[in-house]
């Protein structure tokens, strides 16, 4: 398992669980270099004693299978390679290089030839796609990689979907009182993110009475990695004193989406996942020029209302819930995965095929997401 960032490591755990109990298989981890490596060692060390190989040792040995959720340096590993996406599909364009003019259409990150090819050859032996429409996009952007692509599904959507029946338990775990409403505020990383461009978290806790609303912030792990936990907590301290609760990097967060009454977010995966399971979703930030309009996020942008800075937030939340139509959520859900409920079965089949092993007799299924846990705020 090639871990680049905390985000990619969390995604890889969906694959780890499919093989880790097989007595014929030894799961090892290695950390690949990445600009967001901060916090990765702690993440890997938290995996209950998993064996971690130094990168230089990993590239000098032969393995029966390698799995990654990012593409940096993976060509150095000597093994059949599976590459997963590390979020909810392939949504964002490859960032522009400052000062350089771009000729032609921008490629979608993760489907671009500059990452999938090396010396003209396709690096991964298998490229995991969540949706059939991704085959069309991949054929247009990197046709050489199409023979390696397989539509497998989306593990996080599958697990969120099977958790919804127990929503009351997730709300109880977050201490949401019977008459309270839960607002999940999600932010990806970067200068164009909700966290980078908006004071929305502060406005939410100032405008929404704590007796009626609980506001929980979901921050992309790269925010914590880039700025450091101490700085992030300092920036949020005033809002936390006013009632904002923040999911820490080590805490479970998917259950917050299950429990939420609304999701307010930006162009990150958490916002998209919330919308896909039927939560009224409002966009506070959405840099359209950076998002592929043919992606799941492009679909969300077409149906989700935008936050209006000059209107009361409680009014906007109420209107969004009243205006939500089943077909809106269905449109987003249908773009997240074309194999709902099948990721774990499809992914295990792929992994065992590349290892040239017969699968165990059991049938893997999506399990509910863990109950969320929020670290209490102990600031001044």
XYZ file of C-alpha atoms in Angstrom:
380
model
C 0.000 0.000 0.000
C 1.650 3.191 -1.244
C 0.613 6.087 1.009
C 1.190 9.634 -0.276
C -1.069 11.688 1.994
C -3.498 11.141 4.846
C -6.345 11.392 2.329
C -4.897 8.723 0.039
C -4.073 6.549 3.052
C -7.667 6.690 4.269
C -8.829 5.615 0.819
C -6.380 2.717 0.706
C -7.894 1.271 3.868
C -10.936 0.338 1.777
C -8.640 -1.979 -0.207
C -6.670 -3.176 2.826
C -9.765 -4.613 4.489
C -10.411 -6.804 1.448
C -7.192 -8.817 1.841
C -5.839 -8.302 5.350
C -7.440 -11.390 6.927
C -6.214 -13.770 4.197
C -3.425 -15.962 5.627
C -1.799 -16.060 2.184
C -1.375 -12.281 2.065
C 0.959 -9.946 3.971
C -0.026 -6.258 3.796
C 2.856 -3.770 3.935
C 2.840 0.019 3.810
C 5.334 2.476 2.384
C 5.264 6.267 2.264
C 5.881 7.951 -1.088
C 7.164 11.510 -1.268
C 4.465 14.150 -1.572
C 4.155 17.847 -0.838
C 1.458 16.957 1.732
C 3.473 14.269 3.564
C 3.048 16.076 6.886
C 1.031 13.800 9.173
C 1.401 10.673 7.028
C 3.869 8.951 9.348
C 1.506 9.469 12.275
C -1.383 8.131 10.176
C 0.488 4.956 9.226
C 1.728 4.456 12.792
C -1.892 4.579 13.974
C -2.780 1.479 11.943
C -2.405 -0.951 14.838
C 1.121 -2.112 14.154
C 1.150 -2.321 10.365
C 4.597 -3.007 8.881
C 6.045 0.094 7.226
C 8.880 -0.225 4.716
C 11.194 2.715 4.008
C 10.616 3.960 0.469
C 14.125 3.031 -0.683
C 13.623 -0.537 0.517
C 10.193 -0.715 -1.129
C 11.526 0.305 -4.552
C 14.310 -2.276 -4.350
C 12.051 -5.260 -3.704
C 9.494 -7.157 -5.769
C 5.855 -7.409 -4.665
C 2.839 -9.348 -5.898
C 0.632 -6.264 -5.901
C 0.840 -2.540 -5.183
C -2.132 -0.249 -4.586
C -1.989 3.563 -4.597
C -4.499 6.401 -4.469
C -2.138 8.940 -5.995
C 0.395 8.750 -8.812
C 3.574 10.366 -7.538
C 6.656 8.101 -7.935
C 4.553 4.940 -8.287
C 6.510 3.949 -11.405
C 9.441 3.127 -9.094
C 7.595 0.247 -7.432
C 8.236 -3.224 -8.873
C 4.764 -4.811 -8.790
C 1.488 -4.996 -10.690
C -0.063 -1.646 -9.818
C -3.659 -0.619 -9.087
C -4.403 3.109 -8.891
C -7.579 4.282 -7.144
C -8.975 7.790 -7.059
C -8.502 9.414 -3.632
C -11.814 11.279 -3.579
C -15.306 11.287 -5.018
C -14.456 10.738 -8.654
C -12.322 12.753 -11.060
C -13.481 16.344 -10.843
C -10.765 18.974 -10.953
C -8.699 20.193 -13.833
C -4.932 19.932 -13.644
C -3.786 23.248 -12.105
C -2.360 25.795 -14.492
C 1.355 26.464 -14.248
C 1.816 30.136 -13.288
C 3.105 32.199 -16.193
C 2.578 29.448 -18.751
C -0.118 29.597 -21.415
C -2.187 26.442 -21.900
C -2.790 25.151 -25.428
C -6.059 23.272 -25.885
C -8.465 21.944 -23.258
C -7.257 21.382 -19.702
C -7.005 17.758 -18.620
C -8.842 16.371 -15.598
C -6.506 15.504 -12.736
C -5.980 11.743 -12.518
C -6.899 11.229 -16.170
C -4.053 13.283 -17.601
C -1.273 11.710 -19.679
C 1.463 13.472 -17.724
C 0.615 11.344 -14.660
C -0.642 8.125 -16.240
C 2.194 7.722 -18.766
C 5.961 7.429 -18.507
C 8.077 7.279 -21.643
C 4.858 6.679 -23.578
C 3.852 3.614 -21.551
C 0.897 3.399 -19.150
C 2.135 3.165 -15.554
C -0.804 1.446 -13.773
C -1.819 -2.096 -14.641
C -5.335 -1.215 -13.493
C -7.040 2.172 -13.143
C -10.063 2.056 -10.841
C -12.978 4.163 -12.079
C -16.236 4.797 -10.221
C -18.465 5.379 -13.244
C -19.002 4.215 -16.811
C -18.923 7.810 -18.043
C -15.340 8.022 -16.796
C -14.358 5.634 -19.568
C -15.516 8.199 -22.114
C -13.561 10.985 -20.433
C -10.447 8.828 -20.118
C -10.660 7.804 -23.782
C -10.747 11.470 -24.738
C -7.904 12.595 -22.479
C -5.534 9.604 -22.374
C -6.669 6.892 -24.827
C -3.523 4.817 -24.214
C -4.730 4.170 -20.660
C -8.207 2.946 -21.606
C -7.287 -0.799 -21.762
C -6.119 -0.570 -18.130
C -9.327 1.055 -16.858
C -12.028 -0.832 -14.962
C -15.311 0.474 -13.569
C -15.301 -0.672 -9.941
C -17.549 1.775 -8.058
C -17.107 4.096 -5.078
C -16.427 2.666 -1.595
C -17.351 5.743 0.415
C -20.711 6.232 -1.270
C -21.508 2.549 -0.703
C -20.664 2.772 2.993
C -22.569 6.013 3.527
C -25.628 4.541 1.812
C -25.759 1.497 4.106
C -25.345 3.758 7.166
C -28.403 5.942 6.588
C -30.870 3.621 8.332
C -28.964 4.213 11.591
C -28.916 8.002 11.285
C -30.382 8.443 14.774
C -27.396 6.604 16.268
C -24.927 8.857 14.453
C -26.768 11.936 15.708
C -26.672 10.588 19.247
C -22.909 9.996 18.929
C -22.530 13.688 18.043
C -24.764 14.735 20.949
C -27.340 16.349 18.653
C -30.370 17.086 20.786
C -33.866 16.110 19.535
C -34.820 19.634 18.443
C -31.418 20.591 17.108
C -30.383 20.649 13.449
C -26.886 19.672 12.346
C -25.004 21.732 9.763
C -21.888 20.057 8.322
C -19.458 22.613 6.841
C -16.948 20.988 4.508
C -13.851 22.534 2.991
C -11.260 21.199 0.598
C -7.760 22.695 0.619
C -6.229 25.553 -1.339
C -6.673 29.273 -1.830
C -10.026 28.844 -3.598
C -11.538 26.654 -0.877
C -14.230 27.597 1.614
C -11.595 27.664 4.354
C -9.213 29.728 2.251
C -11.665 32.334 0.982
C -14.616 32.521 3.358
C -15.494 33.527 6.917
C -18.571 31.315 6.693
C -17.777 29.195 9.746
C -17.620 32.294 11.912
C -20.853 33.635 10.422
C -22.678 30.360 10.975
C -21.936 30.180 14.696
C -22.719 33.888 15.095
C -26.074 33.746 13.297
C -27.417 30.290 14.214
C -28.561 29.875 17.842
C -26.686 27.031 19.545
C -29.932 25.842 21.101
C -31.295 25.112 17.615
C -28.223 24.303 15.531
C -24.982 22.378 15.904
C -22.268 23.363 13.402
C -19.486 20.869 12.656
C -16.496 21.641 10.401
C -14.942 18.995 8.154
C -11.533 20.184 6.948
C -9.547 18.405 4.258
C -6.462 16.686 5.736
C -4.238 18.767 3.449
C -5.314 21.889 5.371
C -3.925 20.397 8.567
C -0.852 19.135 6.699
C -0.022 22.417 4.984
C -0.596 24.771 7.919
C -0.071 22.545 10.944
C -2.666 21.637 13.560
C -1.543 24.388 15.937
C -2.140 27.125 13.366
C -5.486 25.734 12.181
C -6.760 25.543 15.735
C -5.598 29.095 16.394
C -7.454 30.369 13.331
C -10.644 28.591 14.443
C -10.380 29.318 18.159
C -12.850 32.219 18.214
C -15.463 30.229 16.280
C -14.929 27.227 18.552
C -15.511 29.393 21.613
C -18.841 30.314 20.004
C -19.807 26.675 19.502
C -18.162 25.464 16.284
C -17.063 21.854 16.548
C -14.151 20.718 14.404
C -13.378 17.187 13.288
C -9.688 16.653 14.046
C -7.441 14.909 11.484
C -7.437 11.680 13.486
C -11.200 11.656 14.151
C -13.876 9.789 12.199
C -15.789 12.177 9.951
C -18.022 10.278 7.527
C -20.665 9.769 10.180
C -21.104 13.553 10.372
C -22.503 13.446 6.828
C -24.911 10.669 7.795
C -26.155 12.698 10.766
C -26.321 16.080 9.008
C -29.466 18.023 8.166
C -27.519 20.220 5.726
C -24.118 20.249 4.075
C -22.548 23.602 3.278
C -19.333 23.339 1.339
C -17.171 23.919 -1.695
C -15.713 21.812 -4.521
C -14.393 19.104 -2.201
C -15.361 15.442 -1.990
C -17.111 15.722 1.382
C -19.605 18.204 -0.086
C -20.249 15.889 -3.008
C -20.728 12.824 -0.828
C -23.208 14.688 1.359
C -25.260 15.688 -1.668
C -25.145 12.143 -3.065
C -26.912 10.736 0.002
C -29.726 13.259 -0.188
C -28.583 16.053 2.130
C -29.722 19.573 1.219
C -26.446 21.051 -0.007
C -25.418 24.676 -0.436
C -22.212 25.886 -2.062
C -20.288 28.648 -0.337
C -17.320 28.485 -2.710
C -17.148 26.938 -6.173
C -14.369 27.950 -8.601
C -16.088 26.750 -11.770
C -13.019 27.362 -13.903
C -11.153 24.641 -11.969
C -13.884 21.967 -12.149
C -14.619 19.674 -15.087
C -18.278 20.405 -15.996
C -18.701 16.769 -17.065
C -17.724 15.477 -13.628
C -19.884 14.661 -10.582
C -18.939 18.036 -9.108
C -20.079 19.680 -12.312
C -23.432 17.947 -11.820
C -23.644 19.202 -8.241
C -22.916 22.753 -9.349
C -25.879 22.571 -11.722
C -28.400 21.787 -8.962
C -27.043 23.209 -5.672
C -27.925 26.750 -4.511
C -25.145 29.211 -3.643
C -24.776 30.885 -0.278
C -25.777 34.560 -0.440
C -23.641 36.626 1.875
C -26.366 39.234 2.361
C -29.222 36.969 3.433
C -29.700 35.368 6.860
C -28.129 31.921 6.878
C -31.053 30.293 8.712
C -33.381 31.499 5.953
C -31.096 30.100 3.258
C -30.871 26.719 4.980
C -34.640 26.502 5.292
C -35.162 27.427 1.653
C -32.591 24.880 0.477
C -34.311 22.086 2.393
C -37.732 23.091 1.060
C -36.484 23.374 -2.524
C -34.606 20.066 -2.592
C -36.211 17.667 -5.038
C -35.534 13.919 -5.162
C -34.336 14.203 -8.743
C -31.616 16.662 -7.677
C -30.025 14.179 -5.280
C -30.576 11.396 -7.760
C -28.679 13.278 -10.460
C -25.653 13.628 -8.185
C -25.935 10.076 -6.850
C -26.057 8.634 -10.350
C -22.868 10.493 -11.288
C -20.933 9.334 -8.221
C -21.051 5.641 -9.144
C -22.550 3.408 -11.787
C -21.927 0.344 -9.606
C -23.729 1.199 -6.342
C -23.101 -1.309 -3.588
C -20.535 -3.221 -5.659
C -17.183 -1.572 -4.979
C -15.885 -4.047 -2.417
C -16.858 -7.092 -4.459
C -15.408 -5.643 -7.675
C -12.229 -4.343 -6.046
C -11.448 -7.639 -4.323
C -11.951 -9.501 -7.594
C -9.474 -7.162 -9.288
C -6.875 -7.436 -6.526
C -6.925 -11.218 -6.442
C -6.779 -11.434 -10.219
C -3.598 -9.380 -10.306
C -2.111 -11.415 -7.444
C -3.039 -14.589 -9.350
C -4.828 -15.967 -6.290
C -8.238 -17.543 -5.870
C -10.605 -15.344 -3.887
C -11.883 -16.378 -0.437
C -15.342 -17.929 -0.428
C -16.954 -15.011 1.414
C -18.695 -12.149 -0.392
C -17.392 -8.705 0.653
C -20.008 -6.040 1.295
C -19.982 -2.388 2.292
C -19.971 -1.900 6.059
C -21.465 1.128 7.847
C -19.101 4.025 8.484
C -17.758 4.308 12.049
C -19.610 6.339 14.614
C -18.195 9.891 14.583
C -16.163 11.197 17.466
C -15.465 14.850 18.147
C -12.517 15.854 20.328
C -13.800 18.366 22.913
C -12.554 21.948 22.573
C -10.224 22.909 25.413
C -9.166 26.385 24.277
C -9.320 29.563 26.253
